[in-house]
mmCIF file with all atom_site columns, C-alpha atoms in Angstrom:
data_model
loop_
_atom_site.group_PDB
_atom_site.id
_atom_site.type_symbol
_atom_site.label_atom_id
_atom_site.label_alt_id
_atom_site.label_comp_id
_atom_site.label_asym_id
_atom_site.label_entity_id
_atom_site.label_seq_id
_atom_site.pdbx_PDB_ins_code
_atom_site.Cartn_x
_atom_site.Cartn_y
_atom_site.Cartn_z
_atom_site.occupancy
_atom_site.B_iso_or_equiv
_atom_site.pdbx_formal_charge
_atom_site.auth_seq_id
_atom_site.auth_comp_id
_atom_site.auth_asym_id
_atom_site.auth_atom_id
_atom_site.pdbx_PDB_model_num
ATOM 1   C CA . MET I 1 1   ? 27.574 -60.667 -12.687 1.00 0.00 ? 199 MET I CA 1
ATOM 2   C CA . LYS I 1 2   ? 29.969 -62.792 -10.207 1.00 0.00 ? 200 LYS I CA 1
ATOM 3   C CA . GLY I 1 3   ? 32.630 -60.091 -8.995  1.00 0.00 ? 201 GLY I CA 1
ATOM 4   C CA . ILE I 1 4   ? 33.566 -58.943 -6.061  1.00 0.00 ? 202 ILE I CA 1
ATOM 5   C CA . ILE I 1 5   ? 32.992 -55.605 -4.577  1.00 0.00 ? 203 ILE I CA 1
ATOM 6   C CA . LEU I 1 6   ? 36.979 -55.517 -1.862  1.00 0.00 ? 204 LEU I CA 1
ATOM 7   C CA . CYS I 1 7   ? 36.746 -51.931 1.194   1.00 0.00 ? 205 CYS I CA 1
ATOM 8   C CA . LEU I 1 8   ? 39.419 -50.622 2.109   1.00 0.00 ? 206 LEU I CA 1
ATOM 9   C CA . GLY I 1 9   ? 39.584 -50.562 5.152   1.00 0.00 ? 207 GLY I CA 1
ATOM 10  C CA . ALA I 1 10  ? 40.587 -46.447 6.637   1.00 0.00 ? 208 ALA I CA 1
ATOM 11  C CA . PRO I 1 11  ? 40.278 -45.683 10.056  1.00 0.00 ? 209 PRO I CA 1
ATOM 12  C CA . ASN I 1 12  ? 38.032 -45.529 13.022  1.00 0.00 ? 210 ASN I CA 1
ATOM 13  C CA . ASP I 1 13  ? 38.054 -43.426 16.292  1.00 0.00 ? 211 ASP I CA 1
ATOM 14  C CA . ASP I 1 14  ? 37.986 -45.447 19.912  1.00 0.00 ? 212 ASP I CA 1
ATOM 15  C CA . ALA I 1 15  ? 34.087 -45.831 20.112  1.00 0.00 ? 213 ALA I CA 1
ATOM 16  C CA . GLY I 1 16  ? 34.297 -47.700 16.676  1.00 0.00 ? 214 GLY I CA 1
ATOM 17  C CA . ASN I 1 17  ? 32.828 -43.939 14.588  1.00 0.00 ? 215 ASN I CA 1
ATOM 18  C CA . LEU I 1 18  ? 33.876 -44.097 10.798  1.00 0.00 ? 216 LEU I CA 1
ATOM 19  C CA . SER I 1 19  ? 36.306 -42.022 9.988   1.00 0.00 ? 217 SER I CA 1
ATOM 20  C CA . ARG I 1 20  ? 35.054 -39.394 7.052   1.00 0.00 ? 218 ARG I CA 1
ATOM 21  C CA . GLN I 1 21  ? 36.989 -41.910 4.853   1.00 0.00 ? 219 GLN I CA 1
ATOM 22  C CA . ALA I 1 22  ? 35.403 -44.837 5.859   1.00 0.00 ? 220 ALA I CA 1
ATOM 23  C CA . LEU I 1 23  ? 32.725 -43.272 5.302   1.00 0.00 ? 221 LEU I CA 1
ATOM 24  C CA . ASP I 1 24  ? 33.441 -42.303 1.808   1.00 0.00 ? 222 ASP I CA 1
ATOM 25  C CA . ARG I 1 25  ? 34.435 -45.302 1.029   1.00 0.00 ? 223 ARG I CA 1
ATOM 26  C CA . LEU I 1 26  ? 31.736 -47.345 2.484   1.00 0.00 ? 224 LEU I CA 1
ATOM 27  C CA . GLN I 1 27  ? 28.398 -44.989 0.762   1.00 0.00 ? 225 GLN I CA 1
ATOM 28  C CA . THR I 1 28  ? 30.923 -45.386 -2.719  1.00 0.00 ? 226 THR I CA 1
ATOM 29  C CA . VAL I 1 29  ? 30.399 -49.669 -1.953  1.00 0.00 ? 227 VAL I CA 1
ATOM 30  C CA . ALA I 1 30  ? 26.338 -49.010 -1.362  1.00 0.00 ? 228 ALA I CA 1
ATOM 31  C CA . ALA I 1 31  ? 25.976 -46.884 -4.105  1.00 0.00 ? 229 ALA I CA 1
ATOM 32  C CA . ILE I 1 32  ? 28.090 -49.885 -6.920  1.00 0.00 ? 230 ILE I CA 1
ATOM 33  C CA . TYR I 1 33  ? 25.608 -52.944 -4.917  1.00 0.00 ? 231 TYR I CA 1
ATOM 34  C CA . ARG I 1 34  ? 21.936 -50.836 -4.856  1.00 0.00 ? 232 ARG I CA 1
ATOM 35  C CA . SER I 1 35  ? 23.131 -50.556 -8.981  1.00 0.00 ? 233 SER I CA 1
ATOM 36  C CA . ASN I 1 36  ? 24.567 -54.204 -8.911  1.00 0.00 ? 234 ASN I CA 1
ATOM 37  C CA . PRO I 1 37  ? 22.757 -56.573 -6.018  1.00 0.00 ? 235 PRO I CA 1
ATOM 38  C CA . ASP I 1 38  ? 24.679 -59.380 -7.849  1.00 0.00 ? 236 ASP I CA 1
ATOM 39  C CA . LEU I 1 39  ? 27.785 -58.747 -6.637  1.00 0.00 ? 237 LEU I CA 1
ATOM 40  C CA . GLN I 1 40  ? 29.329 -59.369 -3.018  1.00 0.00 ? 238 GLN I CA 1
ATOM 41  C CA . ILE I 1 41  ? 31.100 -57.577 -0.199  1.00 0.00 ? 239 ILE I CA 1
ATOM 42  C CA . ALA I 1 42  ? 34.220 -58.175 1.241   1.00 0.00 ? 240 ALA I CA 1
ATOM 43  C CA . CYS I 1 43  ? 35.509 -56.021 4.013   1.00 0.00 ? 241 CYS I CA 1
ATOM 44  C CA . THR I 1 44  ? 38.895 -55.445 5.392   1.00 0.00 ? 242 THR I CA 1
ATOM 45  C CA . GLY I 1 45  ? 41.129 -53.448 7.825   1.00 0.00 ? 243 GLY I CA 1
ATOM 46  C CA . GLY I 1 46  ? 41.198 -54.962 11.277  1.00 0.00 ? 244 GLY I CA 1
ATOM 47  C CA . LYS I 1 47  ? 43.112 -52.747 14.445  1.00 0.00 ? 245 LYS I CA 1
ATOM 48  C CA . GLY I 1 48  ? 45.831 -51.226 14.538  1.00 0.00 ? 246 GLY I CA 1
ATOM 49  C CA . ILE I 1 49  ? 47.802 -47.773 16.471  1.00 0.00 ? 247 ILE I CA 1
ATOM 50  C CA . HIS I 1 50  ? 46.665 -45.510 13.822  1.00 0.00 ? 248 HIS I CA 1
ATOM 51  C CA . PHE I 1 51  ? 43.960 -46.994 12.598  1.00 0.00 ? 249 PHE I CA 1
ATOM 52  C CA . ASN I 1 52  ? 41.547 -48.790 14.435  1.00 0.00 ? 250 ASN I CA 1
ATOM 53  C CA . ASN I 1 53  ? 42.321 -49.360 19.183  1.00 0.00 ? 251 ASN I CA 1
ATOM 54  C CA . THR I 1 54  ? 38.843 -51.054 19.857  1.00 0.00 ? 252 THR I CA 1
ATOM 55  C CA . ALA I 1 55  ? 38.734 -54.175 20.620  1.00 0.00 ? 253 ALA I CA 1
ATOM 56  C CA . LEU I 1 56  ? 36.296 -55.164 17.276  1.00 0.00 ? 254 LEU I CA 1
ATOM 57  C CA . PRO I 1 57  ? 38.714 -55.391 13.841  1.00 0.00 ? 255 PRO I CA 1
ATOM 58  C CA . HIS I 1 58  ? 37.449 -52.306 11.697  1.00 0.00 ? 256 HIS I CA 1
ATOM 59  C CA . TYR I 1 59  ? 35.817 -55.018 8.897   1.00 0.00 ? 257 TYR I CA 1
ATOM 60  C CA . ILE I 1 60  ? 33.079 -55.197 11.700  1.00 0.00 ? 258 ILE I CA 1
ATOM 61  C CA . TYR I 1 61  ? 32.302 -51.028 11.129  1.00 0.00 ? 259 TYR I CA 1
ATOM 62  C CA . ALA I 1 62  ? 32.016 -51.621 8.235   1.00 0.00 ? 260 ALA I CA 1
ATOM 63  C CA . HIS I 1 63  ? 29.564 -54.219 7.997   1.00 0.00 ? 261 HIS I CA 1
ATOM 64  C CA . ARG I 1 64  ? 27.601 -52.679 11.534  1.00 0.00 ? 262 ARG I CA 1
ATOM 65  C CA . TYR I 1 65  ? 26.824 -48.939 8.579   1.00 0.00 ? 263 TYR I CA 1
ATOM 66  C CA . LEU I 1 66  ? 26.740 -50.903 5.032   1.00 0.00 ? 264 LEU I CA 1
ATOM 67  C CA . LEU I 1 67  ? 23.459 -53.130 7.840   1.00 0.00 ? 265 LEU I CA 1
ATOM 68  C CA . GLN I 1 68  ? 22.171 -50.273 8.662   1.00 0.00 ? 266 GLN I CA 1
ATOM 69  C CA . GLN I 1 69  ? 21.981 -48.749 4.377   1.00 0.00 ? 267 GLN I CA 1
ATOM 70  C CA . GLU I 1 70  ? 19.952 -52.287 3.604   1.00 0.00 ? 268 GLU I CA 1
ATOM 71  C CA . ILE I 1 71  ? 22.550 -53.536 2.630   1.00 0.00 ? 269 ILE I CA 1
ATOM 72  C CA . PRO I 1 72  ? 21.845 -57.235 2.391   1.00 0.00 ? 270 PRO I CA 1
ATOM 73  C CA . ALA I 1 73  ? 24.046 -58.923 5.302   1.00 0.00 ? 271 ALA I CA 1
ATOM 74  C CA . ALA I 1 74  ? 23.867 -62.162 2.387   1.00 0.00 ? 272 ALA I CA 1
ATOM 75  C CA . ALA I 1 75  ? 25.773 -59.190 0.020   1.00 0.00 ? 273 ALA I CA 1
ATOM 76  C CA . PHE I 1 76  ? 29.162 -60.061 2.304   1.00 0.00 ? 274 PHE I CA 1
ATOM 77  C CA . THR I 1 77  ? 30.828 -63.147 2.016   1.00 0.00 ? 275 THR I CA 1
ATOM 78  C CA . PHE I 1 78  ? 34.879 -62.816 2.984   1.00 0.00 ? 276 PHE I CA 1
ATOM 79  C CA . THR I 1 79  ? 36.489 -60.642 5.995   1.00 0.00 ? 277 THR I CA 1
ATOM 80  C CA . VAL I 1 80  ? 40.466 -59.209 5.769   1.00 0.00 ? 278 VAL I CA 1
ATOM 81  C CA . ASP I 1 81  ? 41.919 -59.022 8.943   1.00 0.00 ? 279 ASP I CA 1
ATOM 82  C CA . SER I 1 82  ? 44.399 -57.564 7.439   1.00 0.00 ? 280 SER I CA 1
ATOM 83  C CA . ALA I 1 83  ? 46.737 -54.094 9.987   1.00 0.00 ? 281 ALA I CA 1
ATOM 84  C CA . ASN I 1 84  ? 47.912 -52.215 5.868   1.00 0.00 ? 282 ASN I CA 1
ATOM 85  C CA . THR I 1 85  ? 47.326 -51.618 2.476   1.00 0.00 ? 283 THR I CA 1
ATOM 86  C CA . ALA I 1 86  ? 49.784 -54.946 1.844   1.00 0.00 ? 284 ALA I CA 1
ATOM 87  C CA . GLU I 1 87  ? 47.853 -56.664 3.658   1.00 0.00 ? 285 GLU I CA 1
ATOM 88  C CA . ASP I 1 88  ? 44.812 -56.050 2.767   1.00 0.00 ? 286 ASP I CA 1
ATOM 89  C CA . PHE I 1 89  ? 45.946 -57.265 -0.460  1.00 0.00 ? 287 PHE I CA 1
ATOM 90  C CA . ARG I 1 90  ? 47.838 -59.820 0.485   1.00 0.00 ? 288 ARG I CA 1
ATOM 91  C CA . LEU I 1 91  ? 45.297 -61.969 2.633   1.00 0.00 ? 289 LEU I CA 1
ATOM 92  C CA . SER I 1 92  ? 42.193 -61.077 -0.009  1.00 0.00 ? 290 SER I CA 1
ATOM 93  C CA . ALA I 1 93  ? 44.450 -62.916 -2.756  1.00 0.00 ? 291 ALA I CA 1
ATOM 94  C CA . PRO I 1 94  ? 43.403 -66.254 -1.698  1.00 0.00 ? 292 PRO I CA 1
ATOM 95  C CA . HIS I 1 95  ? 39.988 -65.878 -1.669  1.00 0.00 ? 293 HIS I CA 1
ATOM 96  C CA . ILE I 1 96  ? 40.261 -63.989 -4.708  1.00 0.00 ? 294 ILE I CA 1
ATOM 97  C CA . HIS I 1 97  ? 41.965 -66.415 -6.957  1.00 0.00 ? 295 HIS I CA 1
ATOM 98  C CA . THR I 1 98  ? 39.957 -69.225 -5.135  1.00 0.00 ? 296 THR I CA 1
ATOM 99  C CA . LEU I 1 99  ? 36.838 -67.129 -5.856  1.00 0.00 ? 297 LEU I CA 1
ATOM 100 C CA . GLN I 1 100 ? 37.065 -66.912 -9.854  1.00 0.00 ? 298 GLN I CA 1
ATOM 101 C CA . PRO I 1 101 ? 34.961 -63.566 -9.480  1.00 0.00 ? 299 PRO I CA 1
ATOM 102 C CA . GLU I 1 102 ? 33.894 -62.408 -13.194 1.00 0.00 ? 300 GLU I CA 1
ATOM 103 C CA . VAL I 1 103 ? 35.315 -58.698 -11.504 1.00 0.00 ? 301 VAL I CA 1
ATOM 104 C CA . LEU I 1 104 ? 37.319 -57.088 -9.054  1.00 0.00 ? 302 LEU I CA 1
ATOM 105 C CA . ILE I 1 105 ? 36.026 -54.532 -7.910  1.00 0.00 ? 303 ILE I CA 1
ATOM 106 C CA . VAL I 1 106 ? 38.546 -52.604 -5.344  1.00 0.00 ? 304 VAL I CA 1
ATOM 107 C CA . VAL I 1 107 ? 37.231 -49.459 -3.900  1.00 0.00 ? 305 VAL I CA 1
ATOM 108 C CA . THR I 1 108 ? 39.326 -46.883 -1.770  1.00 0.00 ? 306 THR I CA 1
ATOM 109 C CA . SER I 1 109 ? 40.168 -43.414 -1.975  1.00 0.00 ? 307 SER I CA 1
ATOM 110 C CA . ASP I 1 110 ? 40.397 -41.635 -4.240  1.00 0.00 ? 308 ASP I CA 1
ATOM 111 C CA . PHE I 1 111 ? 43.839 -40.513 -3.314  1.00 0.00 ? 309 PHE I CA 1
ATOM 112 C CA . HIS I 1 112 ? 44.503 -44.069 -2.880  1.00 0.00 ? 310 HIS I CA 1
ATOM 113 C CA . ILE I 1 113 ? 43.975 -45.345 -5.733  1.00 0.00 ? 311 ILE I CA 1
ATOM 114 C CA . PRO I 1 114 ? 48.035 -45.334 -6.478  1.00 0.00 ? 312 PRO I CA 1
ATOM 115 C CA . ARG I 1 115 ? 48.872 -46.992 -4.314  1.00 0.00 ? 313 ARG I CA 1
ATOM 116 C CA . ALA I 1 116 ? 46.058 -49.682 -4.006  1.00 0.00 ? 314 ALA I CA 1
ATOM 117 C CA . ARG I 1 117 ? 47.168 -50.469 -7.732  1.00 0.00 ? 315 ARG I CA 1
ATOM 118 C CA . LEU I 1 118 ? 50.863 -50.437 -6.975  1.00 0.00 ? 316 LEU I CA 1
ATOM 119 C CA . LEU I 1 119 ? 50.072 -53.537 -4.782  1.00 0.00 ? 317 LEU I CA 1
ATOM 120 C CA . HIS I 1 120 ? 47.772 -54.669 -5.563  1.00 0.00 ? 318 HIS I CA 1
ATOM 121 C CA . ASN I 1 121 ? 49.499 -55.894 -8.569  1.00 0.00 ? 319 ASN I CA 1
ATOM 122 C CA . LYS I 1 122 ? 52.683 -56.539 -5.969  1.00 0.00 ? 320 LYS I CA 1
ATOM 123 C CA . TYR I 1 123 ? 50.324 -58.900 -4.591  1.00 0.00 ? 321 TYR I CA 1
ATOM 124 C CA . THR I 1 124 ? 47.415 -59.521 -5.430  1.00 0.00 ? 322 THR I CA 1
ATOM 125 C CA . GLY I 1 125 ? 47.184 -59.480 -9.357  1.00 0.00 ? 323 GLY I CA 1
ATOM 126 C CA . TYR I 1 126 ? 43.545 -59.974 -10.571 1.00 0.00 ? 324 TYR I CA 1
ATOM 127 C CA . PRO I 1 127 ? 43.834 -60.057 -13.968 1.00 0.00 ? 325 PRO I CA 1
ATOM 128 C CA . ARG I 1 128 ? 40.077 -58.728 -14.037 1.00 0.00 ? 326 ARG I CA 1
ATOM 129 C CA . THR I 1 129 ? 40.094 -55.926 -11.107 1.00 0.00 ? 327 THR I CA 1
ATOM 130 C CA . LEU I 1 130 ? 38.356 -52.166 -11.405 1.00 0.00 ? 328 LEU I CA 1
ATOM 131 C CA . PHE I 1 131 ? 39.600 -49.871 -9.244  1.00 0.00 ? 329 PHE I CA 1
ATOM 132 C CA . TRP I 1 132 ? 36.581 -47.396 -8.552  1.00 0.00 ? 330 TRP I CA 1
ATOM 133 C CA . PRO I 1 133 ? 38.059 -43.987 -6.529  1.00 0.00 ? 331 PRO I CA 1
ATOM 134 C CA . ALA I 1 134 ? 35.278 -43.027 -3.131  1.00 0.00 ? 332 ALA I CA 1
ATOM 135 C CA . PRO I 1 135 ? 34.967 -38.786 -3.642  1.00 0.00 ? 333 PRO I CA 1
ATOM 136 C CA . SER I 1 136 ? 36.387 -37.806 -0.669  1.00 0.00 ? 334 SER I CA 1
ATOM 137 C CA . GLY I 1 137 ? 35.226 -34.891 1.099   1.00 0.00 ? 335 GLY I CA 1
ATOM 138 C CA . VAL I 1 138 ? 38.294 -32.817 2.712   1.00 0.00 ? 336 VAL I CA 1
ATOM 139 C CA . SER I 1 139 ? 39.305 -29.778 2.386   1.00 0.00 ? 337 SER I CA 1
ATOM 140 C CA . ALA I 1 140 ? 41.907 -28.701 0.391   1.00 0.00 ? 338 ALA I CA 1
ATOM 141 C CA . GLU I 1 141 ? 44.519 -28.901 2.478   1.00 0.00 ? 339 GLU I CA 1
ATOM 142 C CA . GLU I 1 142 ? 44.232 -32.315 3.980   1.00 0.00 ? 340 GLU I CA 1
ATOM 143 C CA . MET I 1 143 ? 44.496 -33.346 0.456   1.00 0.00 ? 341 MET I CA 1
ATOM 144 C CA . ALA I 1 144 ? 46.958 -32.623 -0.536  1.00 0.00 ? 342 ALA I CA 1
ATOM 145 C CA . GLN I 1 145 ? 48.641 -34.005 3.168   1.00 0.00 ? 343 GLN I CA 1
ATOM 146 C CA . LEU I 1 146 ? 47.043 -37.231 2.099   1.00 0.00 ? 344 LEU I CA 1
ATOM 147 C CA . LEU I 1 147 ? 48.617 -36.806 -1.451  1.00 0.00 ? 345 LEU I CA 1
ATOM 148 C CA . ALA I 1 148 ? 52.296 -36.083 -0.171  1.00 0.00 ? 346 ALA I CA 1
ATOM 149 C CA . HIS I 1 149 ? 51.682 -39.236 2.749   1.00 0.00 ? 347 HIS I CA 1
ATOM 150 C CA . GLU I 1 150 ? 50.845 -41.124 -0.839  1.00 0.00 ? 348 GLU I CA 1
ATOM 151 C CA . GLN I 1 151 ? 54.120 -39.744 -2.702  1.00 0.00 ? 349 GLN I CA 1
ATOM 152 C CA . ARG I 1 152 ? 56.206 -40.528 -0.476  1.00 0.00 ? 350 ARG I CA 1
ATOM 153 C CA . ALA I 1 153 ? 54.366 -43.981 0.254   1.00 0.00 ? 351 ALA I CA 1
ATOM 154 C CA . ILE I 1 154 ? 54.418 -45.509 -3.647  1.00 0.00 ? 352 ILE I CA 1
ATOM 155 C CA . ALA I 1 155 ? 58.264 -43.981 -3.297  1.00 0.00 ? 353 ALA I CA 1
ATOM 156 C CA . ALA I 1 156 ? 59.470 -46.859 -0.445  1.00 0.00 ? 354 ALA I CA 1
ATOM 157 C CA . ILE I 1 157 ? 56.901 -49.704 -1.953  1.00 0.00 ? 355 ILE I CA 1
ATOM 158 C CA . GLU I 1 158 ? 59.014 -48.864 -5.124  1.00 0.00 ? 356 GLU I CA 1
ATOM 159 C CA . LYS I 1 159 ? 62.679 -49.401 -3.352  1.00 0.00 ? 357 LYS I CA 1
ATOM 160 C CA . SER I 1 160 ? 61.786 -52.447 -1.205  1.00 0.00 ? 358 SER I CA 1
#
């Protein structure tokens, strides 16, 4: 099957170590790919104060992790040097529409799916898209904070 797994970026620390969110997403990508090795993988994430202060874009760290998980280099397709979720979709849209995959699988954190879907519809609008939630390995307290942040972000998008 001709398809793309679009892995949305997540934070890493100043040494390039991936956050729990990034690892959750990348582990989900690896599992999907292992069951569907005909798919290609596109990673997003550049640099930004709130998620990556290193000299390298986040997608480099994502690629390194997936390679360590024995995902072949040939599985990778385009990358997106983005600073936020809106840019993930805005900058990936031309690649997706050019490649015309049979399916686009968007992998992001479970709590992030509603905002990702909203931004996908606004900036990409690819008709054959599935949203695949990466289970979050966070405490109930952290989840409550993440969900509150997502609700505020969605409200801001809906106002714009």
